[in-house]
Amino acid sequence: MKTINIPLPKIGESTTEAKIVEWLKKPGDFIKRDELFAVIGTDKVDSEIFSEYEGTLKEILVKESEEVSVGTTICTMEVDDAVEEKVIASNETLKQSVETVSEIKNTKLTPRNSEIVAFLSPVVRKMAAENGLSLEDLQKINGTGENGRIRKQDVENFLKPRKQNTSTPFVEEKLQLKVELDETLEPLSKMRKLIAENMEKSWRSIPHVTTFMDVNVTKLVAYREEIKEKFLQENVVKLTYTHLIMKAVIDAVKVYPTLNSWFNNEELLEKKNINLGFAAALPDGNLIVPNIKNAQNLSVVEIAKQVSEIGTRAKNGKLKPDDIQDTTFTVSNTGMFGSESGTPIISRPQVAVLALGNILRRAWIIEENGEEKILPQSVMTLSLSYDHRIVDGALASKFLTEIKKNMERY
């Protein structure tokens, strides 16, 4: 026989302390696995503790009504040597050790329902809550535990057929809106609805992280001002800041090609060609993201011409299917609307998107002849949103630093 410690489990995500409401067993009593042996609670809710082990209650260390911290040993048990001791005190296991009745989805308690719920182990309660099982679902499960108790394996077997089928998409509850006089309730346009659906899917499936970096673009602004008239005359297309920044981004992607990847269900595809996406206006005012194909081979002049051609097709409603397919990296110029920075949403299967902020005049420390001076400079904030499953903070920062170096080279 060996002695193991039983810690105070956690009730809910924010709970740090709880009290022993009642001991249902006394030292010397034999406790079966999954048997109820104590009730704990806070000022908001009481919850039952079911034994993870089969053995004898050896010593009670916390008295009834005494409040202690989560993880504190409240009692000890003697179990058979063949029973493998679990590290219940670990944070992850503590979260699973007890769940309140209210966490079982769509549950309305009746006397009969209360009996069913009280018969469930903490692990089963958590699984029921996480998988949206109702009491009607639980009643369909054949328990293989003592006296027909539902065990973890029983729930897993019940869920297997569901997991084999396509998961049910999340459906947002539709609210009943109060419409006042002279107000009009209109459905989203087909395009806006499609955009909303795609953005929601991306946001729900991708763990977004955004890193920001300020760039001194004073030289870039001066360069563009210096050559824009000549550029227009020679190429019959206007040169914008975005064209210059696109070239800086393309050159940075060549150095860090992971940013030019597609990710799909644990498979990463690093794309050979850079198909650079950018926002373009449609006739109805909505935005769409076409792309420049094989941008790694293009000069600034070629970038400007292709952006102009594709933008014109978008404005006239004449985009080709190929214009909007197979984007590998996207640059979004939100600064043209006045914003200083933003946290753009990644479009699947891409792994990153870059937002360009507005160019602002700021006080900046400049070193001249070995001396630091504070001078007004033109500054832009870059915002890189990336899929944290693929790109970590170090790679994101290196990538932004490379873009910054390219933007400051003019």
XYZ file of C-alpha atoms in Angstrom:
410
model
C 0.000 0.000 0.000
C 1.097 3.560 -0.557
C -0.183 6.956 0.548
C -1.116 9.665 -1.962
C -2.117 13.294 -1.492
C -5.491 14.558 -2.693
C -5.448 18.303 -3.593
C -8.285 20.805 -3.553
C -9.550 20.928 -7.155
C -10.469 24.047 -9.060
C -14.052 25.248 -9.499
C -14.138 27.374 -12.639
C -11.361 29.247 -14.425
C -10.993 32.185 -12.029
C -11.246 30.329 -8.712
C -8.151 30.400 -6.502
C -9.699 29.392 -3.164
C -12.557 27.231 -1.931
C -13.779 25.678 1.303
C -14.754 22.210 2.394
C -18.534 22.264 2.707
C -18.929 18.682 3.889
C -16.901 15.497 4.286
C -19.020 12.514 3.228
C -16.400 10.003 4.339
C -14.333 9.682 7.506
C -10.810 8.335 8.071
C -10.785 4.571 7.709
C -13.651 4.480 5.202
C -13.089 2.642 1.946
C -13.715 4.768 -1.164
C -14.362 3.331 -4.599
C -13.101 5.008 -7.729
C -15.590 7.643 -9.003
C -17.334 7.610 -5.609
C -18.485 10.905 -4.121
C -16.552 11.649 -0.916
C -16.675 15.415 -0.302
C -18.418 18.664 -1.222
C -16.443 21.856 -1.785
C -17.655 25.337 -2.608
C -17.207 29.067 -2.917
C -19.584 31.896 -2.112
C -21.209 31.284 -5.528
C -21.440 27.549 -6.075
C -20.956 24.185 -4.412
C -19.468 21.217 -6.228
C -18.880 17.552 -5.485
C -15.546 15.706 -5.507
C -15.405 12.174 -6.850
C -12.431 9.955 -6.103
C -9.842 9.361 -8.793
C -8.686 6.268 -6.923
C -9.898 3.227 -5.069
C -8.559 3.019 -1.554
C -8.949 3.997 2.095
C -9.299 7.568 3.353
C -6.318 7.853 5.690
C -6.321 11.407 7.042
C -8.432 14.556 6.670
C -6.185 17.643 6.636
C -8.761 20.412 6.099
C -11.784 20.809 8.335
C -15.312 21.596 7.195
C -15.875 25.345 6.530
C -12.111 25.879 6.315
C -11.028 27.793 3.203
C -7.759 26.905 1.439
C -6.046 27.581 -1.880
C -6.587 25.444 -4.960
C -3.971 22.682 -5.031
C -3.662 22.437 -1.247
C -3.673 18.848 0.013
C -7.016 18.318 1.765
C -6.663 14.636 2.619
C -4.573 11.528 2.062
C -5.554 8.093 0.799
C -4.005 4.649 0.973
C -4.114 2.865 -2.354
C -2.792 -0.396 -3.682
C 0.810 -0.297 -4.954
C -0.411 -1.381 -8.389
C -2.323 1.888 -8.764
C -0.227 4.395 -10.681
C -0.193 7.718 -8.883
C -1.307 10.597 -11.087
C 0.055 14.094 -10.774
C -3.294 15.607 -9.850
C -1.652 18.771 -8.600
C -0.640 19.804 -12.123
C -2.592 22.756 -13.446
C -4.042 20.899 -16.400
C -5.345 18.018 -14.309
C -6.711 20.384 -11.685
C -8.842 22.033 -14.353
C -10.336 18.654 -15.182
C -10.817 17.446 -11.612
C -14.206 19.037 -11.010
C -16.870 20.786 -13.062
C -20.093 22.401 -11.914
C -23.529 21.247 -13.000
C -24.140 24.525 -14.816
C -21.356 23.766 -17.300
C -23.307 20.934 -18.945
C -24.761 22.585 -22.038
C -28.514 23.200 -22.320
C -29.219 21.624 -18.922
C -32.390 22.446 -17.017
C -32.284 20.598 -13.717
C -35.210 18.541 -12.471
C -35.102 16.087 -9.532
C -34.396 13.271 -12.013
C -31.770 15.312 -13.838
C -30.083 16.187 -10.548
C -29.673 12.490 -9.785
C -28.114 11.879 -13.195
C -25.692 14.799 -12.877
C -24.690 13.840 -9.341
C -23.799 10.402 -10.676
C -21.276 11.842 -13.163
C -17.556 12.048 -12.433
C -15.794 15.422 -12.801
C -14.025 14.274 -15.961
C -17.308 13.186 -17.550
C -18.924 16.512 -16.644
C -16.098 18.414 -18.316
C -16.269 16.257 -21.431
C -20.022 16.789 -21.599
C -19.613 20.563 -21.355
C -16.780 20.741 -23.906
C -18.623 18.597 -26.454
C -22.057 20.146 -25.982
C -23.710 16.993 -24.621
C -27.171 17.452 -23.142
C -28.708 15.269 -20.441
C -30.648 13.501 -23.189
C -27.317 12.596 -24.792
C -25.903 11.364 -21.502
C -28.935 9.163 -20.927
C -28.136 7.355 -24.183
C -24.652 6.366 -22.991
C -24.251 2.887 -21.530
C -22.079 3.282 -18.445
C -19.523 0.547 -17.807
C -18.475 1.758 -14.354
C -19.652 0.674 -10.928
C -23.468 0.532 -10.778
C -23.639 1.696 -14.382
C -21.641 4.879 -13.829
C -20.609 6.634 -17.046
C -16.838 6.657 -17.439
C -14.495 8.672 -19.615
C -14.112 5.788 -22.062
C -17.896 5.535 -22.411
C -18.147 9.189 -23.448
C -15.231 8.825 -25.867
C -16.916 5.848 -27.519
C -20.179 7.802 -27.753
C -18.396 10.738 -29.414
C -16.428 8.697 -31.978
C -19.190 8.640 -34.632
C -19.637 12.388 -34.273
C -15.937 13.103 -34.690
C -15.804 10.951 -37.791
C -18.387 13.178 -39.462
C -17.785 16.729 -40.531
C -17.975 18.993 -37.514
C -21.012 21.252 -37.307
C -20.052 24.841 -38.158
C -20.496 27.515 -35.528
C -23.801 29.303 -35.941
C -24.109 32.681 -34.285
C -27.348 33.251 -32.435
C -29.504 35.732 -34.290
C -30.693 38.564 -32.094
C -34.134 40.126 -32.208
C -33.255 43.729 -32.997
C -35.492 46.618 -32.065
C -36.104 48.694 -35.180
C -37.112 52.281 -34.514
C -39.235 54.492 -36.746
C -37.407 55.601 -39.924
C -34.810 52.832 -39.499
C -34.351 50.193 -42.191
C -33.148 46.661 -41.557
C -31.390 45.386 -44.665
C -29.651 42.054 -45.310
C -25.970 42.031 -46.222
C -25.130 42.014 -49.899
C -23.942 38.714 -51.316
C -20.366 40.018 -51.527
C -20.386 41.451 -47.993
C -21.827 38.224 -46.631
C -19.110 36.193 -48.341
C -16.419 38.497 -46.947
C -17.908 38.210 -43.461
C -18.039 34.415 -43.619
C -14.439 34.141 -44.810
C -13.163 36.566 -42.168
C -15.033 34.715 -39.413
C -13.630 31.350 -40.507
C -10.106 32.728 -40.613
C -10.388 34.404 -37.224
C -11.796 31.282 -35.568
C -9.295 28.842 -37.075
C -6.037 30.836 -36.986
C -4.249 31.870 -33.743
C -3.532 35.465 -34.732
C -0.604 37.439 -33.306
C 0.358 40.945 -34.449
C 3.796 42.579 -34.239
C 4.301 46.303 -34.878
C 7.331 48.252 -36.097
C 7.834 51.952 -36.839
C 9.810 52.861 -39.954
C 11.418 56.191 -40.809
C 10.257 56.730 -44.400
C 11.568 60.295 -44.786
C 14.003 59.253 -47.544
C 11.347 57.124 -49.257
C 8.933 60.087 -49.289
C 11.630 62.384 -50.675
C 12.576 59.812 -53.325
C 9.012 59.442 -54.514
C 8.498 63.236 -54.605
C 11.679 63.598 -56.618
C 10.855 61.065 -59.364
C 7.042 60.884 -59.471
C 6.586 63.317 -62.392
C 9.291 61.704 -64.491
C 7.960 58.255 -63.553
C 4.468 59.215 -64.774
C 5.760 60.632 -68.053
C 7.929 57.612 -68.838
C 5.554 54.857 -67.696
C 2.076 56.435 -68.016
C 1.254 55.280 -64.480
C 1.464 57.027 -61.123
C 4.069 55.944 -58.596
C 2.680 55.574 -55.068
C 4.287 54.840 -51.724
C 2.575 51.454 -51.801
C 4.431 50.429 -54.965
C 7.781 51.188 -53.347
C 6.815 49.377 -50.161
C 5.560 46.371 -52.135
C 9.032 46.039 -53.657
C 10.557 46.244 -50.167
C 8.179 43.512 -48.962
C 8.887 41.246 -51.942
C 12.634 41.485 -51.339
C 12.092 40.657 -47.642
C 9.961 37.617 -48.499
C 12.848 36.310 -50.613
C 15.018 36.374 -47.488
C 12.323 34.821 -45.245
C 10.299 32.532 -47.558
C 8.322 30.942 -44.691
C 6.112 34.032 -44.787
C 5.182 33.058 -48.345
C 3.568 29.760 -47.331
C 0.188 28.072 -47.219
C -0.871 26.120 -44.134
C -3.602 23.499 -44.199
C -4.370 20.912 -41.515
C -0.830 20.363 -40.229
C 0.679 20.609 -43.717
C 2.885 23.555 -44.681
C 3.526 24.386 -48.325
C 6.277 26.946 -48.963
C 5.348 28.580 -52.263
C 7.990 29.102 -54.923
C 6.350 32.139 -56.510
C 5.241 35.265 -54.651
C 1.670 36.181 -55.601
C 1.336 39.480 -53.766
C -2.205 40.415 -52.724
C -3.458 43.989 -52.330
C -6.836 45.619 -51.727
C -8.791 46.995 -54.699
C -12.173 48.714 -54.821
C -15.170 47.134 -56.565
C -17.958 49.110 -58.285
C -20.210 48.768 -55.204
C -17.521 50.164 -52.902
C -16.561 46.846 -51.314
C -12.934 45.794 -51.333
C -11.477 42.683 -52.910
C -7.948 41.274 -52.763
C -6.527 40.439 -56.197
C -2.834 39.638 -56.551
C 0.214 40.261 -58.702
C 1.532 36.944 -60.001
C 5.246 36.068 -59.753
C 6.031 39.348 -58.026
C 9.556 38.146 -57.154
C 10.552 38.854 -60.759
C 9.094 42.361 -61.027
C 10.672 45.814 -60.880
C 8.954 48.797 -59.251
C 7.780 49.932 -62.701
C 6.232 46.537 -63.428
C 4.608 46.423 -59.989
C 3.046 49.868 -60.533
C 1.703 48.897 -63.957
C 0.186 45.618 -62.791
C -1.423 47.213 -59.714
C -2.925 49.901 -61.951
C -4.235 47.398 -64.521
C -5.748 45.048 -61.963
C -7.184 47.953 -59.951
C -8.883 49.322 -63.055
C -10.411 45.929 -63.851
C -11.704 45.685 -60.288
C -13.232 49.162 -60.414
C -14.999 48.324 -63.671
C -16.182 44.920 -62.427
C -14.035 43.061 -64.952
C -11.651 41.089 -62.762
C -10.562 37.736 -64.124
C -10.793 34.591 -61.964
C -7.008 34.308 -62.077
C -6.681 37.806 -60.592
C -8.000 36.709 -57.210
C -6.690 33.151 -57.004
C -3.596 31.736 -55.291
C -2.506 34.747 -53.214
C 0.540 33.819 -51.112
C 1.126 37.050 -49.126
C -1.001 40.169 -48.701
C -0.206 43.856 -48.159
C -3.109 45.974 -46.906
C -2.751 49.755 -47.085
C -5.121 50.845 -44.330
C -3.131 54.064 -43.914
C -4.711 55.485 -47.063
C -7.919 55.810 -45.011
C -6.125 57.602 -42.165
C -5.423 54.814 -39.676
C -2.034 54.741 -37.956
C -1.951 50.964 -37.461
C -4.202 47.932 -37.355
C -4.455 44.197 -36.741
C -5.448 42.683 -40.098
C -7.032 39.231 -40.359
C -5.133 36.543 -42.234
C -6.857 34.939 -45.202
C -6.520 31.166 -45.279
C -4.365 29.366 -46.305
C -1.860 32.247 -46.033
C 0.205 32.534 -42.852
C 0.621 36.317 -42.646
C -0.672 39.708 -43.769
C 0.991 43.130 -43.539
C -0.887 46.381 -42.855
C 0.605 49.760 -43.759
C -0.277 52.688 -41.506
C -0.627 56.360 -42.399
C 2.578 58.360 -42.878
C 2.828 60.860 -40.018
C 5.304 63.558 -39.075
C 6.920 62.708 -35.748
C 9.806 63.820 -33.573
C 12.626 61.368 -34.266
C 16.150 60.949 -32.934
C 18.667 61.271 -35.773
C 22.425 60.836 -35.476
C 24.467 63.379 -37.423
C 28.253 63.622 -37.198
C 28.271 61.506 -34.051
C 25.613 63.632 -32.331
C 21.978 62.808 -31.635
C 19.393 65.356 -32.701
C 15.614 65.384 -32.457
C 14.209 66.246 -35.872
C 10.785 65.959 -37.538
C 10.622 62.852 -39.711
C 8.037 60.971 -41.768
C 7.168 57.725 -39.961
C 4.967 54.759 -40.856
C 3.841 51.894 -38.600
C 3.905 48.376 -40.041
C 1.550 45.767 -38.535
C 2.272 42.136 -39.289
C -0.446 39.648 -38.320
C 0.764 36.058 -38.506
C -0.316 32.505 -37.803
C 1.457 31.662 -34.543
C 1.415 27.956 -35.379
C 3.870 28.660 -38.200
C 5.526 32.000 -37.455
C 6.951 32.878 -34.052
C 7.756 36.333 -32.711
C 11.443 36.137 -33.582
C 10.804 35.353 -37.256
C 8.119 38.038 -37.458
C 10.496 40.644 -36.020
C 13.320 39.633 -38.359
C 10.962 39.844 -41.326
C 9.741 43.315 -40.321
C 13.318 44.456 -39.738
C 14.215 43.333 -43.263
C 11.268 45.281 -44.684
C 12.295 48.308 -42.639
C 15.866 48.122 -43.981
C 14.535 47.919 -47.544
C 12.184 50.879 -47.016
C 14.957 53.032 -45.539
C 17.436 52.307 -48.366
C 16.071 55.015 -50.688
